[in-house]
PDB file of C-alpha atoms in Angstrom:
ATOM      1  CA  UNK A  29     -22.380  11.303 -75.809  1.00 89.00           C
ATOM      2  CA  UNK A  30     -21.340   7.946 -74.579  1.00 90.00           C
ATOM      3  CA  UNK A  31     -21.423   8.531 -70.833  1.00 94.00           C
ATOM      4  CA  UNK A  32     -23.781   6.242 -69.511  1.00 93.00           C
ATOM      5  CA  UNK A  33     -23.152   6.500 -66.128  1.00 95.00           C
ATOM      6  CA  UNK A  34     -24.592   9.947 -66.097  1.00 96.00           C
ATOM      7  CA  UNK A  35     -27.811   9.478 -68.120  1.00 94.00           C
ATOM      8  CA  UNK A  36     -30.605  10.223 -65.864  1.00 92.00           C
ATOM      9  CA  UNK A  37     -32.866   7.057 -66.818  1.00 91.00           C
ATOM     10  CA  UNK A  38     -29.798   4.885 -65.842  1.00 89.00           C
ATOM     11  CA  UNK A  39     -30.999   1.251 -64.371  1.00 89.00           C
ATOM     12  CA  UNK A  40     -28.204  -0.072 -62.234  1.00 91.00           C
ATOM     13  CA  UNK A  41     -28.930  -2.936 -59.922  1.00 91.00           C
ATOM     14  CA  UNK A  42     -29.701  -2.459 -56.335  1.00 91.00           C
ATOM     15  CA  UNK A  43     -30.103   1.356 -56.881  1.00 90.00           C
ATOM     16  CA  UNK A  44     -34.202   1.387 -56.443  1.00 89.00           C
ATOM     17  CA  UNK A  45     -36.119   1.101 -58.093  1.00 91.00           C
ATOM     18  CA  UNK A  46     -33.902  -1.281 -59.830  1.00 91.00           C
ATOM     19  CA  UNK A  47     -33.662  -4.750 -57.407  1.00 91.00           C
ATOM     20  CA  UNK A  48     -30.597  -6.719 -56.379  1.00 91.00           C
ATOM     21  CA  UNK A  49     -28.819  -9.326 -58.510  1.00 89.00           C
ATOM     22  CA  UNK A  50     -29.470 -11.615 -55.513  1.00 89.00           C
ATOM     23  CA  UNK A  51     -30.879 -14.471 -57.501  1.00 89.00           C
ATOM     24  CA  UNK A  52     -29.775 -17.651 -59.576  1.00 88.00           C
ATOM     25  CA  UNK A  53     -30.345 -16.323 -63.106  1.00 91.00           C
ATOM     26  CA  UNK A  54     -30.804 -12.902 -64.194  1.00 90.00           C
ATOM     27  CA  UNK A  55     -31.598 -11.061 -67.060  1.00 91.00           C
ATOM     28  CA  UNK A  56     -29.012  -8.812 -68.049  1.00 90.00           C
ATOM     29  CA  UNK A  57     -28.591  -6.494 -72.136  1.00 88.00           C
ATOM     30  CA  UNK A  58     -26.501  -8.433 -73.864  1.00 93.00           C
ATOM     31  CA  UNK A  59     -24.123  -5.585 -75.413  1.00 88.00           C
ATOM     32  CA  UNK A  60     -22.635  -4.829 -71.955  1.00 87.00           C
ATOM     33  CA  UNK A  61     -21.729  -8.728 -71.267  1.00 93.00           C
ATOM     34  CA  UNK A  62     -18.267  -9.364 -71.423  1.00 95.00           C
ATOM     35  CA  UNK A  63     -16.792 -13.457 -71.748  1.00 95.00           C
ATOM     36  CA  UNK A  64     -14.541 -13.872 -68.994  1.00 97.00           C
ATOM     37  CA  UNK A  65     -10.745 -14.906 -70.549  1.00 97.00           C
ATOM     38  CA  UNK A  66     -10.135 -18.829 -69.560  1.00 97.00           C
ATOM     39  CA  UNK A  67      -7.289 -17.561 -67.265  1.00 97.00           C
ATOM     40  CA  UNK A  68     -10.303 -15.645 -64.507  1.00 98.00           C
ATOM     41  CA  UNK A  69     -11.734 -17.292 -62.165  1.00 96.00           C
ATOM     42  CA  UNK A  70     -16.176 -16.067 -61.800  1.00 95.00           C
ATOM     43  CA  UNK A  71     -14.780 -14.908 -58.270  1.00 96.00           C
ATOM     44  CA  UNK A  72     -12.012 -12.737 -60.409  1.00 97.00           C
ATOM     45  CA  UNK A  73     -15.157 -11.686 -62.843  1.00 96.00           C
ATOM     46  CA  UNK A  74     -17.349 -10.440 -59.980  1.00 95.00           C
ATOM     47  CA  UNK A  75     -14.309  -7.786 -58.841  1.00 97.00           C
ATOM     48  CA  UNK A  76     -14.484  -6.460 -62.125  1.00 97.00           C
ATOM     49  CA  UNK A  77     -17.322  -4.468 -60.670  1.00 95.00           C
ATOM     50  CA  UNK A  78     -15.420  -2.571 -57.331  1.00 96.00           C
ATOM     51  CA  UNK A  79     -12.459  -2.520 -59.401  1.00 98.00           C
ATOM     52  CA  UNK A  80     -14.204  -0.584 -62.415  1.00 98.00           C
ATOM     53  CA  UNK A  81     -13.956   1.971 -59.747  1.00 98.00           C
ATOM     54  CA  UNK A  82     -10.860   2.882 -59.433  1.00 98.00           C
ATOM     55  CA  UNK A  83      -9.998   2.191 -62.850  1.00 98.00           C
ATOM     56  CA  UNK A  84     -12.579   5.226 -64.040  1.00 98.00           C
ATOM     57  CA  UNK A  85     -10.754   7.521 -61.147  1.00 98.00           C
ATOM     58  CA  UNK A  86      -7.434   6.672 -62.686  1.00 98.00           C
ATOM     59  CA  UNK A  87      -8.760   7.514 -66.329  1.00 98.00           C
ATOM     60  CA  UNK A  88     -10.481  11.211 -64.778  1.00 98.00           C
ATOM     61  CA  UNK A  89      -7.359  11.733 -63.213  1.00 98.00           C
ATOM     62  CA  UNK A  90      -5.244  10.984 -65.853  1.00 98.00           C
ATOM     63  CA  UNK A  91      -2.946   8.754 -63.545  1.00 98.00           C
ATOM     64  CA  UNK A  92       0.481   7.392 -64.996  1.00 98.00           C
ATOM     65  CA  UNK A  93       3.892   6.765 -65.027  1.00 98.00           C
ATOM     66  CA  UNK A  94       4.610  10.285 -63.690  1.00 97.00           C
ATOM     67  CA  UNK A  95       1.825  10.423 -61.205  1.00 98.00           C
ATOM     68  CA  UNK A  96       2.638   9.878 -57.110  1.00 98.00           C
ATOM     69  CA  UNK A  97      -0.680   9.482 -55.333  1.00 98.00           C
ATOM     70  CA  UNK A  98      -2.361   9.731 -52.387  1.00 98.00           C
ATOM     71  CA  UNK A  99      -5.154   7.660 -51.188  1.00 98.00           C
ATOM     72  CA  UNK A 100      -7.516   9.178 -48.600  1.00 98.00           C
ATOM     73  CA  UNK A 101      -9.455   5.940 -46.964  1.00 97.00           C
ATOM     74  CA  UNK A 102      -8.338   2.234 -47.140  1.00 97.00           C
ATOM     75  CA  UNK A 103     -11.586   0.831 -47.704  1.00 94.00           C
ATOM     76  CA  UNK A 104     -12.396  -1.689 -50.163  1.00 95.00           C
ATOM     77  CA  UNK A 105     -12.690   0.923 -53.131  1.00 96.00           C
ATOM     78  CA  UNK A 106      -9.243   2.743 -51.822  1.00 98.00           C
ATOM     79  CA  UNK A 107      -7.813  -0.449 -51.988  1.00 98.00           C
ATOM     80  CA  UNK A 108      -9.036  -1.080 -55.331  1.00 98.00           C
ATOM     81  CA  UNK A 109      -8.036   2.394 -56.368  1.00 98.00           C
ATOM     82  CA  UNK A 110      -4.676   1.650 -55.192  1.00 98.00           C
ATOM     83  CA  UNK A 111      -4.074  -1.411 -57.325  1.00 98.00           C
ATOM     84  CA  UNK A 112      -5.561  -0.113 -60.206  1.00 98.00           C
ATOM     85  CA  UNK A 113      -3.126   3.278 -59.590  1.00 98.00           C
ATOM     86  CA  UNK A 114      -0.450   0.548 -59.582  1.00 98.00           C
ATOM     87  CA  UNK A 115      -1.353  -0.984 -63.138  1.00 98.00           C
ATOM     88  CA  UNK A 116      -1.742   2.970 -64.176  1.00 98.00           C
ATOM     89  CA  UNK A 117       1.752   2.760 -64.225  1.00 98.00           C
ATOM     90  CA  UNK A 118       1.796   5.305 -60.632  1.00 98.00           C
ATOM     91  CA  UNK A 119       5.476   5.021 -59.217  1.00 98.00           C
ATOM     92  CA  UNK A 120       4.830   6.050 -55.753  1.00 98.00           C
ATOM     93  CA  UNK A 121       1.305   5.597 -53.783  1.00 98.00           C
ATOM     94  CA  UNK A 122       0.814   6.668 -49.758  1.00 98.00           C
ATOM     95  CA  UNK A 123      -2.450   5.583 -48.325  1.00 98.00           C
ATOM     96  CA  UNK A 124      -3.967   7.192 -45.005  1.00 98.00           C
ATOM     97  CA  UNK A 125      -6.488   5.429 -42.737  1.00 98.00           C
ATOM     98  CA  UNK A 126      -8.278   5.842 -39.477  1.00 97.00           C
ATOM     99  CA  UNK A 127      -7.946   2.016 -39.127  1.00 94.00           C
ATOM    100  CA  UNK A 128      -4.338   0.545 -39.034  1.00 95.00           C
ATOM    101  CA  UNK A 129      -5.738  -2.807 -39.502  1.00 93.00           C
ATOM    102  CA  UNK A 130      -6.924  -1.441 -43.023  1.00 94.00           C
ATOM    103  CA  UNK A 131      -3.500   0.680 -43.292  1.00 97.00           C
ATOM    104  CA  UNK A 132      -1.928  -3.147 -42.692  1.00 96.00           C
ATOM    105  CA  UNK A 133      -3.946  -5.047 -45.816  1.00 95.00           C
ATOM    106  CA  UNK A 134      -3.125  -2.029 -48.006  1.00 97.00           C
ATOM    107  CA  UNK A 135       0.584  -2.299 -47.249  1.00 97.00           C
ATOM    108  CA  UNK A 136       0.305  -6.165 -47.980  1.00 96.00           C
ATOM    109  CA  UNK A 137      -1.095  -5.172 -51.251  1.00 96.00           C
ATOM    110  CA  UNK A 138       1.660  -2.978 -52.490  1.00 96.00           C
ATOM    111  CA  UNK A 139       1.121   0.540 -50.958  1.00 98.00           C
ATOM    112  CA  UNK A 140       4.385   2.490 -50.812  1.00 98.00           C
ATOM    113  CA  UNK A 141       3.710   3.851 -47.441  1.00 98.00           C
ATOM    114  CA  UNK A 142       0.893   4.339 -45.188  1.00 98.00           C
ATOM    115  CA  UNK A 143      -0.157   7.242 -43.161  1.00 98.00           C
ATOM    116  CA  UNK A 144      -2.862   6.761 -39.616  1.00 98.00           C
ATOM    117  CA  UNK A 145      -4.843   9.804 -39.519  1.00 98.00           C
ATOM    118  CA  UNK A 146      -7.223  10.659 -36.511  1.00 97.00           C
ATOM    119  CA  UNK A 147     -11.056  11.771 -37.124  1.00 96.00           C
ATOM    120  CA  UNK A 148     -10.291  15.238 -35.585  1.00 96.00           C
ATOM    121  CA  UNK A 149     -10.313  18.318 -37.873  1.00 95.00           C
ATOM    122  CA  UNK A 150      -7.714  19.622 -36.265  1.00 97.00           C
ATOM    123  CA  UNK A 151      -5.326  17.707 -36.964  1.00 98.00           C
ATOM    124  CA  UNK A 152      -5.544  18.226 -40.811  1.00 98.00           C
ATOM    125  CA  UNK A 153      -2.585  20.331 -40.541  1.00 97.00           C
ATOM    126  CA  UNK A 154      -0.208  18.077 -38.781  1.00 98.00           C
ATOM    127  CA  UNK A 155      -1.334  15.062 -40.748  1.00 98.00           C
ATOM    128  CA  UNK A 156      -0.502  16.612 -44.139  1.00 98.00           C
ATOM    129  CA  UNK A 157       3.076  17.266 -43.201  1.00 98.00           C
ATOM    130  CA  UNK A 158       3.400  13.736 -42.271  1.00 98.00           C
ATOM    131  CA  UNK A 159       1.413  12.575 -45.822  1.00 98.00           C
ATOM    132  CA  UNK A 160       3.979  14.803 -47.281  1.00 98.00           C
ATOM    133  CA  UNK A 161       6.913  13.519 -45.770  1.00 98.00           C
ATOM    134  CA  UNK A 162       6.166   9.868 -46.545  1.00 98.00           C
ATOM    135  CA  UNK A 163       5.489  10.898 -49.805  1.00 98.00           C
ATOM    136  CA  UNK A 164       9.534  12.530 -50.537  1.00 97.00           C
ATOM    137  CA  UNK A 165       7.963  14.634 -53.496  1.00 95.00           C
ATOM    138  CA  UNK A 166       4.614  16.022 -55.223  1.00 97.00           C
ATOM    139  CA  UNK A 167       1.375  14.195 -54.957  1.00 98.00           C
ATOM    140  CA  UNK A 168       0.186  14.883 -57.925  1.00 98.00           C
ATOM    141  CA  UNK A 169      -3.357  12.986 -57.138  1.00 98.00           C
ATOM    142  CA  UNK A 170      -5.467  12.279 -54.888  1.00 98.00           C
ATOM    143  CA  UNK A 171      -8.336  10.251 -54.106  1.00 98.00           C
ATOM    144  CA  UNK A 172     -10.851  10.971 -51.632  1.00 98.00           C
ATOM    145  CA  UNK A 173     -11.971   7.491 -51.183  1.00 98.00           C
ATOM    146  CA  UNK A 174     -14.282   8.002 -47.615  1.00 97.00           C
ATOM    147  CA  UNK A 175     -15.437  11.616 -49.034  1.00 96.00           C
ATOM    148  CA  UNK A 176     -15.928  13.457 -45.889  1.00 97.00           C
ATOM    149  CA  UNK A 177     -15.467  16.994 -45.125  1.00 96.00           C
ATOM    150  CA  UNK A 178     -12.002  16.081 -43.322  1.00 97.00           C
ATOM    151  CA  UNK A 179     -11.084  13.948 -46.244  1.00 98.00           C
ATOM    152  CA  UNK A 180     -11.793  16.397 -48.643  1.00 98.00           C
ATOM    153  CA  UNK A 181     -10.234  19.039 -46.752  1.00 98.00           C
ATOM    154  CA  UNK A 182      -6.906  16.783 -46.613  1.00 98.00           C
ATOM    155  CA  UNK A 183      -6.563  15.900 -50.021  1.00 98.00           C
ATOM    156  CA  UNK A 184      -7.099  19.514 -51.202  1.00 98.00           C
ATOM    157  CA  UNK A 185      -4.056  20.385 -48.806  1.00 98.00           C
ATOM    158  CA  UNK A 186      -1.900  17.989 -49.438  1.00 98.00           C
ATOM    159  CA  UNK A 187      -2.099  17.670 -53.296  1.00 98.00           C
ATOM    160  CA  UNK A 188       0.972  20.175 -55.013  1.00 98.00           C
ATOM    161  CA  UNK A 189      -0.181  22.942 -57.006  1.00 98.00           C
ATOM    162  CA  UNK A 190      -1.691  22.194 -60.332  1.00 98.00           C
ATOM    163  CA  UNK A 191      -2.464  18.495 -59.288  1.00 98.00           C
ATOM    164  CA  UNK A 192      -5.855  16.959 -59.309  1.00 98.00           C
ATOM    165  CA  UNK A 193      -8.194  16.062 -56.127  1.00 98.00           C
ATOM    166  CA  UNK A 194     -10.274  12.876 -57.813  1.00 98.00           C
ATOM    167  CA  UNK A 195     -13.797  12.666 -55.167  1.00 98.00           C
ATOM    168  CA  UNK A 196     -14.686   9.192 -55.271  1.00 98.00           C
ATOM    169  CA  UNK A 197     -16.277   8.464 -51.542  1.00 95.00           C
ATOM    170  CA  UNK A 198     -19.788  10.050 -51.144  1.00 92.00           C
ATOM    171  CA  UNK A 199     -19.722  10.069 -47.598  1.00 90.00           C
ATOM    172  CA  UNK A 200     -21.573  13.885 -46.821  1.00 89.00           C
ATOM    173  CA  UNK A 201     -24.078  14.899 -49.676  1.00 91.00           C
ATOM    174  CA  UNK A 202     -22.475  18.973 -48.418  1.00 93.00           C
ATOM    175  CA  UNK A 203     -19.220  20.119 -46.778  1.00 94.00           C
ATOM    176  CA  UNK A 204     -17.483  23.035 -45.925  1.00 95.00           C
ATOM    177  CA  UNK A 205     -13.623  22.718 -47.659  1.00 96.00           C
ATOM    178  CA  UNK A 206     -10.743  25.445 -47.914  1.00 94.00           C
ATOM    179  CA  UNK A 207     -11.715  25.505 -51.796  1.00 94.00           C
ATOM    180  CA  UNK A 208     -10.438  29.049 -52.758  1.00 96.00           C
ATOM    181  CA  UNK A 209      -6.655  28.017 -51.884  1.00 95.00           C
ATOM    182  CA  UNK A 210      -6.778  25.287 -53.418  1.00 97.00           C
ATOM    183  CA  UNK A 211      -7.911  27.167 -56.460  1.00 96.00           C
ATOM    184  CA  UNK A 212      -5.415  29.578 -55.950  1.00 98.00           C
ATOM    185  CA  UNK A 213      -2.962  26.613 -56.613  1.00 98.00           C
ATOM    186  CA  UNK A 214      -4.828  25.610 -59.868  1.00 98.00           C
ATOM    187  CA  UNK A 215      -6.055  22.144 -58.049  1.00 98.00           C
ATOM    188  CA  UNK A 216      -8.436  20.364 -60.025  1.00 98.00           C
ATOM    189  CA  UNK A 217     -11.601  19.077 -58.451  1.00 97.00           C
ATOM    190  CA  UNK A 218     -12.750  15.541 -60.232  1.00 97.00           C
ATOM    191  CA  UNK A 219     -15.626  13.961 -59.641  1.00 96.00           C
ATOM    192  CA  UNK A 220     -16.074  10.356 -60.164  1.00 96.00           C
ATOM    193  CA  UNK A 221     -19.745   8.570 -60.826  1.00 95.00           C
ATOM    194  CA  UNK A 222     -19.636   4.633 -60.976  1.00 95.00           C
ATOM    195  CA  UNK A 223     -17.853   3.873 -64.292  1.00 96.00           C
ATOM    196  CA  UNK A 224     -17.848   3.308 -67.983  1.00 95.00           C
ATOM    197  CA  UNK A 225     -15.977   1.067 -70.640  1.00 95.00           C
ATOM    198  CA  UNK A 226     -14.013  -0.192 -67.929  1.00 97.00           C
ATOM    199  CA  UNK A 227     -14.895  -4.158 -67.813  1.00 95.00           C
ATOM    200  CA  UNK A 228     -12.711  -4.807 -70.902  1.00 96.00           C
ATOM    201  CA  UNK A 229      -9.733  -3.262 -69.281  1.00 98.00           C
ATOM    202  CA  UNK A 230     -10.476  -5.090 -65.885  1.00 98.00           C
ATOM    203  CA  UNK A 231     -10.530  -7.950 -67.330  1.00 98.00           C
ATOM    204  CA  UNK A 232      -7.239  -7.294 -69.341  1.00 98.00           C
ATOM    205  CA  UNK A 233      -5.561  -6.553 -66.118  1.00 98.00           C
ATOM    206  CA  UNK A 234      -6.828  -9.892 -64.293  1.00 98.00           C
ATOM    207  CA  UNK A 235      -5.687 -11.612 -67.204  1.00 98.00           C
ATOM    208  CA  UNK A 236      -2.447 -10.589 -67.612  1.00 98.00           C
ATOM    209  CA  UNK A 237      -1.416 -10.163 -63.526  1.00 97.00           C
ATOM    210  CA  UNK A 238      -1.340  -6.514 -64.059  1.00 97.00           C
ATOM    211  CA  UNK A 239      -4.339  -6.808 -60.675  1.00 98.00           C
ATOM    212  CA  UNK A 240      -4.505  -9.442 -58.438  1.00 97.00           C
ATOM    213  CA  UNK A 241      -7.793  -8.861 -56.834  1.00 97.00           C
ATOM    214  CA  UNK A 242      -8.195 -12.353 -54.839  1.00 97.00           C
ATOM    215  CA  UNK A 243      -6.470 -11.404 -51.572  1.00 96.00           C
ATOM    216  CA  UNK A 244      -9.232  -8.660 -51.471  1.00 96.00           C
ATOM    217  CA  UNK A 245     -11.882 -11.647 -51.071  1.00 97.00           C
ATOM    218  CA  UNK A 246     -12.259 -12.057 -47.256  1.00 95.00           C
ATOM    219  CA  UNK A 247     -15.077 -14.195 -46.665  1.00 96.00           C
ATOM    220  CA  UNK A 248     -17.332 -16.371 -48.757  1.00 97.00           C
ATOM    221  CA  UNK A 249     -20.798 -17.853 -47.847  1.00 97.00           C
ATOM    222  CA  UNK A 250     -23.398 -20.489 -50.003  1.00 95.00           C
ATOM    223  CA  UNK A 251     -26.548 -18.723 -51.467  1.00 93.00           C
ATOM    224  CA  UNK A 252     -29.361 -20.029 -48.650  1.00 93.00           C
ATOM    225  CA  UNK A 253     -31.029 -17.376 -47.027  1.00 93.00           C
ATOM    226  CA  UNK A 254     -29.343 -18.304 -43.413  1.00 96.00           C
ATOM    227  CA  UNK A 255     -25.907 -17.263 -45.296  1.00 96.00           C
ATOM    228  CA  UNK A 256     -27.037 -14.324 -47.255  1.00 94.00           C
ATOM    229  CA  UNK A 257     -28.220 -12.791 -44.084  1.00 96.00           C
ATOM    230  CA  UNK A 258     -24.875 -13.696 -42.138  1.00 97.00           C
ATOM    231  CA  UNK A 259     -22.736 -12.475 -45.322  1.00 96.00           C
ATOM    232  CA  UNK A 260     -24.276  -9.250 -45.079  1.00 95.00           C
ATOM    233  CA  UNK A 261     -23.696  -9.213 -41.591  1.00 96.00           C
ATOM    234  CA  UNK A 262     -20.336  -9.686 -41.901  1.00 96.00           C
ATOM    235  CA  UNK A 263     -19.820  -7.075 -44.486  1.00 93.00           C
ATOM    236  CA  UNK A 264     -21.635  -4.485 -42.218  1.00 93.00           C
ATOM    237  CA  UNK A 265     -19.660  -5.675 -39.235  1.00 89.00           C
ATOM    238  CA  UNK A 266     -16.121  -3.920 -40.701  1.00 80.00           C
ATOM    239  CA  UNK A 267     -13.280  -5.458 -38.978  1.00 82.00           C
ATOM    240  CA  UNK A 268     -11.149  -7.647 -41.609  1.00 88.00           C
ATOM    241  CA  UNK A 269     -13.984  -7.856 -43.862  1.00 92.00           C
ATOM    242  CA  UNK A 270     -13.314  -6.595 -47.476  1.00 94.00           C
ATOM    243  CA  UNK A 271     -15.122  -8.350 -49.958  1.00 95.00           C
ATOM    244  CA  UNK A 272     -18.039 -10.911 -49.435  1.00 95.00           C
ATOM    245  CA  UNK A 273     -18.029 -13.484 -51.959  1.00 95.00           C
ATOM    246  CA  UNK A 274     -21.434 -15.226 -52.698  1.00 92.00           C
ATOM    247  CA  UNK A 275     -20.840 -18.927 -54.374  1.00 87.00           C
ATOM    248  CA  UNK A 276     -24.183 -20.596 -56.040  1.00 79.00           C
TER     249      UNK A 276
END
């Protein structure tokens, strides 16, 4: 049927028993290769990946020029989902974080607003009024980018009725959300699983400066052990880290 992100026998690397691309040369089918144009950078090429991401929430949710969104978690994929909103054509995108200095980079990067949230469930309430006062009108989307039971709970909340929740964080496998209101508001639950046919859209947005995805690249290390061992450090250590960039 042409989704081959959900076929069962998928091979994706570093999902086991499929290894890593950790290595100088790999061997990779040829049909889902894609020439970089001579105006992207290999650094550029390897965000095609995250950003493939949030273009397939975009295309689930149907995002355009009408669409305000809401971004639930300022991670690296929120942040990706937010530019890739942007090049959607979205006119007005909030983003809410635990972390202000991820709330900070995401404002850099072209959010409209941004909203701090706490980790406390009870709060939900309080916090939506506030998402829905930055946001001066519907949210017609939003992504769950963490995917936790508050998360969840939020965007289902604060999205208007007959808008679209888009679930792209997978952080609890179960959790208990106020489903049946939302239903009674017609929200649509979307799920989101990796990606397909996105690289030759990517790379049409890189090209033309649609996405600018090189302020996302923190850090960079050299491919000897010593530095693949500190670069994954450093991308488990949070803090200002977004991307890791390996150069051979």
């Amino acid at each position: 049927e042409g989704s081959y992100n959900l076929c069962p026998d998928m091979k994706f690397f570093a999902t086991p028993p499929v290894h890593g691309s950790l290595a100088n040369q790999i061997v990779h089918p040829a049909n889902l290769c894609f020439k970089l144009p001579e105006n992207v950078s290999l650094e550029e090429g390897a965000m095609c990946e995250p950003l493939s991401v949030g273009v397939h929430g975009c295309r689930r949710a149907s995002v355009g020029a009408e669409t305000n969104i809401l971004i639930v978690g300022a991670g690296p994929i929120g942040l990706v989902t937010m530019l890739s909103a942007r090049a959607f054509g979205a006119p007005r995108i909030i983003i809410a974080d635990v972390d202000e200095q991820r709330l900070s980079m995401a404002k850099k990067l072209g959010a409209d607003d941004t909203v701090l949230v706490s980790t406390k469930s009870e709060d939900i309430e309080e916090e939506v009024t506030r998402i829905q006062n930055s946001m001066g009108g519907k949210i017609n989307v939003t992504f769950d980018c963490a995917g936790f039971e508050k998360t969840m709970s939020t965007a289902l909340k604060a999205t208007c009725p007959g808008g679209k929740v888009c679930l792209i964080g997978m952080g609890h496998n179960e959790m208990t959300v106020p489903l049946t209101p939302a239903a009674a508001r017609e929200v649509d639950v979307v799920g989101v699983f990796r990606y397909k046919n996105t690289w030759p859209l990517c790379l049409e947005f890189l090209s033309t400066g649609k996405v600018d995805v090189k302020p996302l690249i923190t850090h960079r290390f050299g491919f000897s052990q010593k530095e693949v061992e500190e670069a994954f450090e450093t991308s488990a250590g949070g803090g200002n880290a977004i991307k890791v960039m390996f150069n051979l």
